Coordinates of C-alpha atoms in Angstrom, one line a residue:
M484 CA -0.1 -0.1 -0.2
T485 CA 1.6 3.4 -1.3
I486 CA 0.3 6.5 0.5
A487 CA 1.5 9.8 -0.8
L488 CA 2.1 12.5 2.0
P489 CA 0.5 15.7 1.7
A490 CA 2.8 18.8 0.8
I491 CA 1.7 20.4 4.3
L492 CA 2.0 18.2 7.3
D493 CA 1.6 20.7 9.9
T494 CA -0.3 20.4 13.5
P495 CA -3.7 20.3 11.8
A496 CA -2.8 17.7 9.5
A497 CA -1.5 15.5 12.4
A498 CA -5.0 13.8 13.3
P499 CA -5.9 13.1 9.7
L500 CA -2.4 11.6 9.1
R501 CA -2.8 9.6 12.4
Q502 CA -6.3 8.1 11.3
T503 CA -4.6 7.2 7.5
L504 CA -1.9 5.4 9.2
R505 CA -3.8 3.6 11.8
D506 CA -6.2 2.4 8.9
A507 CA -3.1 1.1 6.9
I508 CA -1.6 -0.5 9.7
G509 CA -5.0 -2.3 10.4
T510 CA -4.7 -4.0 6.9
G511 CA -1.8 -6.1 7.7
R512 CA -0.1 -5.0 4.2
P513 CA 3.6 -3.2 3.6
I514 CA 3.2 0.5 4.2
Q515 CA 5.1 2.3 1.9
L516 CA 5.3 6.2 2.4
D517 CA 5.9 8.8 -0.6
A518 CA 7.5 11.8 1.1
S519 CA 8.6 13.4 -2.3
G520 CA 5.8 16.1 -2.0
V521 CA 6.5 17.4 1.5
E522 CA 7.0 21.2 1.6
R523 CA 6.5 21.5 5.1
I524 CA 6.4 19.3 8.1
G525 CA 5.9 19.8 12.0
Q526 CA 6.8 18.1 15.0
A527 CA 3.2 16.8 15.6
C528 CA 3.4 14.9 12.1
L529 CA 6.9 13.8 12.7
Q530 CA 5.7 12.1 15.8
V531 CA 2.9 10.3 14.2
L532 CA 5.0 8.9 11.7
A533 CA 7.3 7.8 14.3
A534 CA 4.8 6.1 16.4
A535 CA 3.5 4.5 13.2
E536 CA 6.7 2.9 12.3
V537 CA 6.8 1.6 16.0
A538 CA 3.3 0.4 15.4
A539 CA 3.7 -1.3 11.9
E540 CA 6.9 -3.0 13.3
E541 CA 5.0 -4.6 16.2
A542 CA 2.3 -5.5 14.0
G543 CA 5.1 -7.4 11.7
Q544 CA 3.9 -5.0 8.8
P545 CA 7.2 -3.3 6.8
F546 CA 7.0 0.5 6.8
H547 CA 9.1 2.5 4.7
I548 CA 9.1 6.3 3.7
T549 CA 10.8 6.8 0.1
G550 CA 11.4 9.8 -1.8
A551 CA 12.0 12.0 1.1
S552 CA 12.0 15.7 0.2
P553 CA 14.9 18.0 1.3
V554 CA 12.4 19.4 3.5
F555 CA 11.1 16.3 5.1
A556 CA 14.9 15.1 5.5
D557 CA 16.1 18.2 7.2
M558 CA 13.3 18.4 9.7
A559 CA 13.6 14.4 10.6
T560 CA 17.1 15.0 11.0
L561 CA 17.0 18.0 13.0
A562 CA 14.0 16.1 15.3
A563 CA 16.6 13.2 15.8
L564 CA 14.0 11.2 13.7
D565 CA 16.3 10.4 10.9
T566 CA 15.5 6.7 11.6
L567 CA 12.5 7.4 9.7
L568 CA 14.5 8.0 6.6
A569 CA 16.3 4.7 7.0
A570 CA 12.9 2.6 7.4

């Protein structure tokens, strides 16, 4: 299952992102997130992504973020969540 992340991942986007990822984790299928179009991302969405990575791992589902935009990569590194980039 490939999910394209929205361009703007600010605090208001955190709850919908969380629900999307919860639904994806419930399917049991591998999850691939396309981060190539991310133009802005905040701490709340980074935390949602980190929690989803852990939940997917616990559920035995592959979880990968591909095509991280420079903004996504920079913010993940700044927040010490660069493990998301290696997922």
